CSV table of C-alpha atoms in Angstrom, one decimal:
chain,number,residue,atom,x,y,z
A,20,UNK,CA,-52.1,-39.0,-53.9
A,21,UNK,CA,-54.5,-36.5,-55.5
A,22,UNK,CA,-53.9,-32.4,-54.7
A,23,UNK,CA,-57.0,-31.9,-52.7
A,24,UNK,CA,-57.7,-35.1,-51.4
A,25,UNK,CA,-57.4,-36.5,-47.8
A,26,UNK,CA,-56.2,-40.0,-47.2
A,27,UNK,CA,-57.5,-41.9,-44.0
A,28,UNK,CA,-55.2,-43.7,-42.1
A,29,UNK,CA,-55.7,-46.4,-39.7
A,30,UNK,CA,-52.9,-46.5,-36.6
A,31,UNK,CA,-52.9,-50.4,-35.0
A,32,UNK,CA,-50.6,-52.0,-33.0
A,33,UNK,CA,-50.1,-55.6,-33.2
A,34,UNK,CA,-48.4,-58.2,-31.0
A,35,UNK,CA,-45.3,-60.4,-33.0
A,36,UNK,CA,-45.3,-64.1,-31.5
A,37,UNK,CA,-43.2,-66.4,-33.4
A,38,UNK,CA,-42.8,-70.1,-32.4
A,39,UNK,CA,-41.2,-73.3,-34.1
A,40,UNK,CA,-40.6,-71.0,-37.5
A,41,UNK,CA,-44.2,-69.5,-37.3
A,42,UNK,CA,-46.1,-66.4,-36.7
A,43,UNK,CA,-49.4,-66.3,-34.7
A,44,UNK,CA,-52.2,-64.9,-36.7
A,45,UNK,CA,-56.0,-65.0,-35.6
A,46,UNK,CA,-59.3,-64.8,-38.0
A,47,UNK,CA,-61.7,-62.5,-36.2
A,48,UNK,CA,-65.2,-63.2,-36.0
A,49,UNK,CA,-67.2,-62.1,-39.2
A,50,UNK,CA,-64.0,-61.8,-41.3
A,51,UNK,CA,-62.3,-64.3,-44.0
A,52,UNK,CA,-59.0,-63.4,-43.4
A,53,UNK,CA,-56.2,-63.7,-41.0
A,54,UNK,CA,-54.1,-61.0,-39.0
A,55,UNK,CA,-51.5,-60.2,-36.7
A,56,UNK,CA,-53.5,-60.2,-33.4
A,57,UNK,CA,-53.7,-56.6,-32.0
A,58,UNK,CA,-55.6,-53.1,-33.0
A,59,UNK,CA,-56.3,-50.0,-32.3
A,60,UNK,CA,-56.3,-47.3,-29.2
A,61,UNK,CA,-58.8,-45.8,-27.3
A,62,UNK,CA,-58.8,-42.3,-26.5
A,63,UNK,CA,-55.2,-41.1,-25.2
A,64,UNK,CA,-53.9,-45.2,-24.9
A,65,UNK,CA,-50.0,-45.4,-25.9
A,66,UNK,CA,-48.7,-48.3,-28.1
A,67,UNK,CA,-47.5,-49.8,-25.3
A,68,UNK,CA,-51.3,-49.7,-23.4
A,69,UNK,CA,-52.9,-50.6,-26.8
A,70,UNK,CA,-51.0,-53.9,-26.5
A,71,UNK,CA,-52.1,-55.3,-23.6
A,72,UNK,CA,-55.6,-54.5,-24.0
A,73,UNK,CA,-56.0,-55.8,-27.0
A,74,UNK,CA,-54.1,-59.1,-26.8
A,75,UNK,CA,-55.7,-59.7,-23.2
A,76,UNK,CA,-59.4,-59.2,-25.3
A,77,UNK,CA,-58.9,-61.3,-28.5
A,78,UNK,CA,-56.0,-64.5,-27.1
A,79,UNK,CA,-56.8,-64.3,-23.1
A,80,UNK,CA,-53.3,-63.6,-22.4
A,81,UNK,CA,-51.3,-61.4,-20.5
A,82,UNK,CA,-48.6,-59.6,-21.9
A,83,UNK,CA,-45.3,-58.9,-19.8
A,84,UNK,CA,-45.3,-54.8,-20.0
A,85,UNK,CA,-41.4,-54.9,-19.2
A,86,UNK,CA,-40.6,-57.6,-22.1
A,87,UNK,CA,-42.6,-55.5,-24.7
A,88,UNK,CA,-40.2,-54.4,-27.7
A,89,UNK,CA,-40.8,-52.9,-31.0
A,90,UNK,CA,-40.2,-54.6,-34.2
A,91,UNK,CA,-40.7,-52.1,-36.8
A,92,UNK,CA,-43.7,-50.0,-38.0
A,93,UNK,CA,-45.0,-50.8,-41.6
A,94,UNK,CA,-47.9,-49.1,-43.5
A,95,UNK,CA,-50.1,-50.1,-46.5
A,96,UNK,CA,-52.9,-49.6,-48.2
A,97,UNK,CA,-56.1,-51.0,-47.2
A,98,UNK,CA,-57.2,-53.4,-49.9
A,99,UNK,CA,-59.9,-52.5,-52.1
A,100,UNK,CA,-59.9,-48.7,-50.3
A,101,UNK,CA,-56.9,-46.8,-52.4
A,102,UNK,CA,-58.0,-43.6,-49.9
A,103,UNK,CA,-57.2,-45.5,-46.9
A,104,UNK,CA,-53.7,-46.9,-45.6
A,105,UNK,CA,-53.3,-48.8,-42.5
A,106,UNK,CA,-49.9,-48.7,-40.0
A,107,UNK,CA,-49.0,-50.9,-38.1
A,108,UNK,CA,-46.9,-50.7,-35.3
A,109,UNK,CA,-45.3,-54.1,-34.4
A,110,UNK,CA,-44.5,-55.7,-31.1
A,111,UNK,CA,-42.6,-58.7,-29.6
A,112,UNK,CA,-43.8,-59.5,-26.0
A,113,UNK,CA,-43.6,-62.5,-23.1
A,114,UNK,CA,-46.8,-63.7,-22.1
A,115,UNK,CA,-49.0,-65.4,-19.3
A,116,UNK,CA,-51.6,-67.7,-19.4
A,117,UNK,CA,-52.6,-69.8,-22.7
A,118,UNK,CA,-53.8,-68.8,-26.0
A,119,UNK,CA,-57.4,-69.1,-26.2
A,120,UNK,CA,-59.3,-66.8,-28.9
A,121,UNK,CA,-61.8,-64.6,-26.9
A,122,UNK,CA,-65.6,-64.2,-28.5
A,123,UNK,CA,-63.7,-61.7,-30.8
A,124,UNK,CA,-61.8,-63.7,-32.8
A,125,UNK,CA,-62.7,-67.0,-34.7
A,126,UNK,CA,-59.9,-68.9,-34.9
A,127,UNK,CA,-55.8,-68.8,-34.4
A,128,UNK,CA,-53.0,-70.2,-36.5
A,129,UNK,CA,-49.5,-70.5,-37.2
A,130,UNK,CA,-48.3,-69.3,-40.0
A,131,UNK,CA,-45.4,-69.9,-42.4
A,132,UNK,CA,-43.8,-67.3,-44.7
A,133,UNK,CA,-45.4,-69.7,-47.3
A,134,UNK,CA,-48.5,-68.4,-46.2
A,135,UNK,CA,-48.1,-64.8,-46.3
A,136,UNK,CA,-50.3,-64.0,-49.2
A,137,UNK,CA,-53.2,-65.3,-46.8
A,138,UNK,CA,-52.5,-61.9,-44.7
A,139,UNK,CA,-53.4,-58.3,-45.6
A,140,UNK,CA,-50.4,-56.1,-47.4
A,141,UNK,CA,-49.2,-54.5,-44.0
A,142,UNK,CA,-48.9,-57.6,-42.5
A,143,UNK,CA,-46.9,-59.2,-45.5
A,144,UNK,CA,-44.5,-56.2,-45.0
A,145,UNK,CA,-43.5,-57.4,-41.5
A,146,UNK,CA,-43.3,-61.1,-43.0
A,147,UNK,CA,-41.1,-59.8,-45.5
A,148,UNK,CA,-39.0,-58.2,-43.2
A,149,UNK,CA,-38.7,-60.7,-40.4
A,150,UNK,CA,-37.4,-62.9,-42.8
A,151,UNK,CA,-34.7,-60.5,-44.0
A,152,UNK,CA,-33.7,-60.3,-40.5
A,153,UNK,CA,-33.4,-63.6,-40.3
A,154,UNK,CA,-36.2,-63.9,-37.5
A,155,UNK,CA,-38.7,-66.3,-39.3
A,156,UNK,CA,-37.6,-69.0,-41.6
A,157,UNK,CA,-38.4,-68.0,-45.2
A,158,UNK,CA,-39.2,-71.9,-46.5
């Protein structure tokens, strides 16, 4: 970091779902590239808030507020913006209801680990280290 200069930092939450040895992700509308479905507060919102809202307006579910659990908290820089880093404060939850992208998001998928360099750097950082815990399947 430069003396003098300010970095921006972006402070999401996202919602951890894996199934069968893979991770949710969804594509939202207007963007190429996949994430771990969640984002970012409004006004005085805690993590915990964040979560709901956001998973209830991009996948039409509802999350179980008592089964919500961190994972870890990872941070990287925004690509092509060395100014800007991005954390990301991960969650496992239960759920009701089914999956169904809102007008938000594009599409869904499943990931692998194979497929991690499809995701942005802070999301490879929780692939990387939910394989080293053992909690997705690293082939």
């Amino acid at each position: 970091m430069r003396i003098g200069s300010s970095r921006r930092l972006i402070d999401t939450v996202a919602w951890v779902l894996i199934e069968d040895g893979r991770i949710l992700c969804a594509r939202p509308s207007g963007k190429d590239e996949f994430y771990i479905p969640g984002g970012k507060r409004e006004g005085a919102e805690t993590d915990r808030q964040t979560l709901i809202r956001e998973i209830a307006e991009e996948l039409t579910v509802a999350l179980i507020p008592d089964s919500v659990a961190h994972v870890g908290t990872y941070e990287a820089e925004l690509p092509g913006d060395a100014a800007t880093s991005v954390r990301m404060s991960c969650y496992t939850a239960d759920y009701t209801g089914s999956l169904v992208p809102s007008s938000e998001i594009a599409e869904i998928a499943w990931f692998r680990y194979t497929d991690r360099d499809a995701v942005p750097p802070v999301d490879q950082l929780l692939f990387d280290d939910l394989v080293a815990r053992g909690l997705l399947p690293a082939g």
